[in-house]
Coordinates of C-alpha atoms in Angstrom, one line a residue:
X1 CA 10.8 -1.7 -14.1
X2 CA 8.7 -3.0 -11.2
X3 CA 5.4 -4.7 -11.7
X4 CA 4.0 -3.2 -8.5
X5 CA 5.4 -0.4 -6.4
X6 CA 3.7 0.2 -3.0
X7 CA 4.1 3.5 -1.3
X8 CA 3.7 3.4 2.5
X9 CA 4.8 0.9 5.1
X10 CA 1.8 1.0 7.5
X11 CA -1.0 -1.5 7.9
X12 CA -2.3 -1.3 4.4
X13 CA 1.0 -1.1 2.6
X14 CA 2.6 -4.0 4.5
X15 CA -0.5 -6.2 4.2
X16 CA -0.5 -5.5 0.4
X17 CA 3.2 -6.4 0.2
X18 CA 2.8 -9.6 2.3
X19 CA -0.1 -10.9 0.2
X20 CA 1.7 -10.1 -3.1
X21 CA 4.9 -11.6 -1.8
X22 CA 3.1 -14.8 -0.8
X23 CA 2.2 -15.5 -4.4
X24 CA 5.8 -16.0 -5.5
X25 CA 5.3 -19.8 -6.2
X26 CA 2.4 -19.2 -8.5
X27 CA 3.2 -19.3 -12.2
X28 CA 1.6 -15.9 -12.9
X29 CA 3.6 -14.2 -10.1
X30 CA 7.0 -16.0 -10.3
X31 CA 8.8 -13.3 -12.2
X32 CA 7.0 -10.2 -10.8
X33 CA 9.1 -7.5 -9.3
X34 CA 7.6 -5.9 -6.2
X35 CA 8.8 -3.0 -4.1
X36 CA 7.5 -1.2 -1.0
X37 CA 8.7 2.2 0.1
X38 CA 8.5 1.7 3.8
X39 CA 8.7 5.3 5.0
X40 CA 7.0 5.0 8.3
X41 CA 7.8 8.2 10.2
X42 CA 4.3 9.7 9.8
X43 CA 2.3 6.4 10.2
X44 CA -0.5 6.6 12.6
X45 CA 0.8 3.2 14.0
X46 CA 3.7 5.1 15.6
X47 CA 1.5 6.0 18.6
X48 CA -1.2 3.3 18.4
X49 CA -2.1 0.8 21.2
X50 CA -4.1 -2.2 20.2
X51 CA -6.6 -4.0 22.5
X52 CA -9.4 -4.7 20.1
X53 CA -7.7 -6.5 17.1
X54 CA -8.4 -10.2 16.6
X55 CA -5.1 -12.2 16.8
X56 CA -3.0 -9.4 18.4
X57 CA -2.1 -9.7 22.1
X58 CA -3.9 -6.8 24.0
X59 CA -1.4 -4.0 24.6
X60 CA 0.5 -4.5 21.3
X61 CA 2.1 -1.3 20.2
X62 CA 1.7 0.0 16.7
X63 CA 5.4 1.0 16.6
X64 CA 6.3 -2.6 17.3
X65 CA 4.1 -3.8 14.4
X66 CA 5.9 -1.5 12.1
X67 CA 9.2 -3.1 12.9
X68 CA 8.0 -6.7 13.1
X69 CA 6.1 -6.2 9.8
X70 CA 9.3 -5.3 8.0
X71 CA 11.1 -8.4 9.5
X72 CA 8.1 -10.7 8.6
X73 CA 8.2 -9.5 5.0
X74 CA 12.0 -9.9 4.8
X75 CA 12.1 -13.3 6.4
X76 CA 9.2 -14.8 4.4
X77 CA 9.3 -13.0 1.1
X78 CA 12.8 -11.5 0.6
X79 CA 12.1 -11.0 -3.1
X80 CA 9.8 -8.0 -2.2
X81 CA 12.3 -5.1 -2.1
X82 CA 12.0 -2.8 0.9
X83 CA 13.1 0.7 0.1
X84 CA 14.1 2.4 3.4
X85 CA 14.6 6.1 4.2
X86 CA 13.1 7.5 1.0
X87 CA 10.2 9.8 0.9
X88 CA 8.1 9.8 -2.3
X89 CA 7.7 13.2 -3.9
X90 CA 6.0 12.4 -7.2
X91 CA 4.0 9.7 -9.0
X92 CA 3.7 10.6 -12.6
X93 CA 2.2 8.7 -15.5
X94 CA 4.7 7.5 -18.1
X95 CA 4.4 5.6 -21.4
X96 CA 4.9 2.2 -19.6
X97 CA 3.2 2.9 -16.3
X98 CA 4.5 5.3 -13.7
X99 CA 7.7 7.2 -12.7
X100 CA 8.1 7.4 -8.9
X101 CA 10.5 10.1 -7.7
X102 CA 11.8 10.1 -4.1
X103 CA 14.1 12.4 -2.3
X104 CA 17.0 10.1 -3.4
X105 CA 16.0 8.1 -6.5
X106 CA 13.7 7.5 -9.4
X107 CA 11.8 4.2 -10.0
X108 CA 9.5 2.9 -12.7
X109 CA 6.6 0.6 -12.2
X110 CA 3.7 -0.8 -14.2
X111 CA 1.3 -0.5 -11.2
X112 CA 1.4 1.8 -8.1
X113 CA -0.4 1.4 -4.8
X114 CA -0.7 4.5 -2.6
X115 CA -1.1 3.5 1.1
X116 CA 0.0 6.6 3.0
X117 CA -2.1 8.3 5.7
X118 CA -5.2 10.4 5.1
X119 CA -4.0 13.7 6.5
X120 CA -4.2 16.8 4.4
X121 CA -0.4 16.9 4.5
X122 CA -0.2 14.7 1.4
X123 CA 2.2 16.4 -1.0
X124 CA 2.9 13.7 -3.6
X125 CA 2.9 15.4 -7.0
X126 CA 0.7 13.8 -9.5
X127 CA -2.1 12.9 -7.1
X128 CA -3.6 16.4 -6.7
X129 CA -6.5 15.9 -9.1
X130 CA -7.8 12.9 -7.1
X131 CA -7.8 14.5 -3.6
X132 CA -11.2 15.2 -2.0
X133 CA -12.5 15.5 1.6
X134 CA -12.7 12.1 3.4
X135 CA -16.2 10.6 3.2
X136 CA -15.9 8.8 6.6
X137 CA -14.2 11.3 8.8
X138 CA -15.5 14.2 10.8
X139 CA -15.2 17.5 8.8
X140 CA -13.3 19.0 11.7
X141 CA -10.5 16.4 11.3
X142 CA -9.7 17.8 7.8
X143 CA -8.9 14.3 6.4
X144 CA -8.7 13.5 2.7
X145 CA -9.1 10.5 0.4
X146 CA -8.1 9.7 -3.2
X147 CA -11.3 9.5 -5.2
X148 CA -11.5 5.8 -6.3
X149 CA -13.8 3.1 -7.3
X150 CA -13.2 -0.1 -5.4
X151 CA -9.6 1.0 -4.7
X152 CA -8.8 1.9 -8.3
X153 CA -8.0 5.6 -8.7
X154 CA -6.9 5.5 -12.4
X155 CA -5.5 2.9 -14.8
X156 CA -2.7 1.1 -12.9
X157 CA -3.0 3.4 -9.9
X158 CA -4.5 1.9 -6.7
X159 CA -5.1 3.3 -3.2
X160 CA -5.5 1.3 0.0
X161 CA -6.2 2.0 3.7
X162 CA -7.6 5.2 5.1
X163 CA -6.6 7.2 2.0
X164 CA -9.0 4.9 0.1
X165 CA -11.9 6.3 2.1
X166 CA -12.0 3.8 4.9
X167 CA -12.2 4.5 8.6
X168 CA -9.0 4.5 10.7
X169 CA -9.2 1.0 12.2
X170 CA -6.2 -1.3 12.0
X171 CA -8.2 -4.3 10.7
X172 CA -9.9 -2.2 8.1
X173 CA -6.6 -0.8 6.7
X174 CA -5.0 -4.2 6.7
X175 CA -8.0 -5.7 4.9
X176 CA -8.0 -2.9 2.4
X177 CA -4.3 -3.6 1.6
X178 CA -5.0 -7.3 1.2
X179 CA -8.0 -6.6 -1.1
X180 CA -5.8 -4.5 -3.4
X181 CA -3.2 -7.2 -3.4
X182 CA -5.8 -9.8 -4.5
X183 CA -7.0 -7.5 -7.2
X184 CA -3.5 -7.2 -8.6
X185 CA -3.0 -10.9 -8.4
X186 CA -6.3 -11.4 -10.2
X187 CA -5.0 -9.0 -12.9
X188 CA -1.7 -10.9 -13.2
X189 CA -3.7 -14.2 -13.4
X190 CA -5.5 -13.1 -16.5
X191 CA -8.6 -12.0 -14.7
X192 CA -9.2 -15.2 -12.8
X193 CA -10.3 -14.3 -9.2
X194 CA -7.2 -15.1 -7.1
X195 CA -6.4 -15.3 -3.4
X196 CA -3.5 -16.9 -1.6
X197 CA -3.9 -19.1 1.5
X198 CA -1.4 -21.2 3.4
X199 CA -2.7 -24.4 4.8
X200 CA -1.6 -26.8 7.5

């Protein structure tokens, strides 16, 4: 049983995993089990080039960020389990949270964060009732979002990034993932507003 299971290894998913992972030393997060399914084949970062993101060297490739992000998470927060080469097929409510079914395994988690892209190719069973046309994309793009209120889709089910209704900008998707992480940390911390900063 995981405490949080993140689906998607792009900007939003990895940002969420990094922030959750960074709270390991806090009493309310010490024993939390976190996993991220880092299926990245369809990530929009695969063909992205960044010149307008604060802190990134102009010319940085999104495909490189996908790889360095996994290494960063592994090096800094190895307690966050990275699940490679598995595609999520279903996220279904269970008595204790959710059952996540991939093409290879079954997992159980109290909370789930969906951070996959916002194309109409989303085929994860259990999410159908939440899908609507994207509110911040041109109608001709045929993009979708998971209907949510402040990233919360349903009890225990979160969405982050473009699928949460945000525009497709790297900084926005990353920030959305971090926002969801701090919401989860706040939940773990008995409702006390929580954020994690490193200081020199």
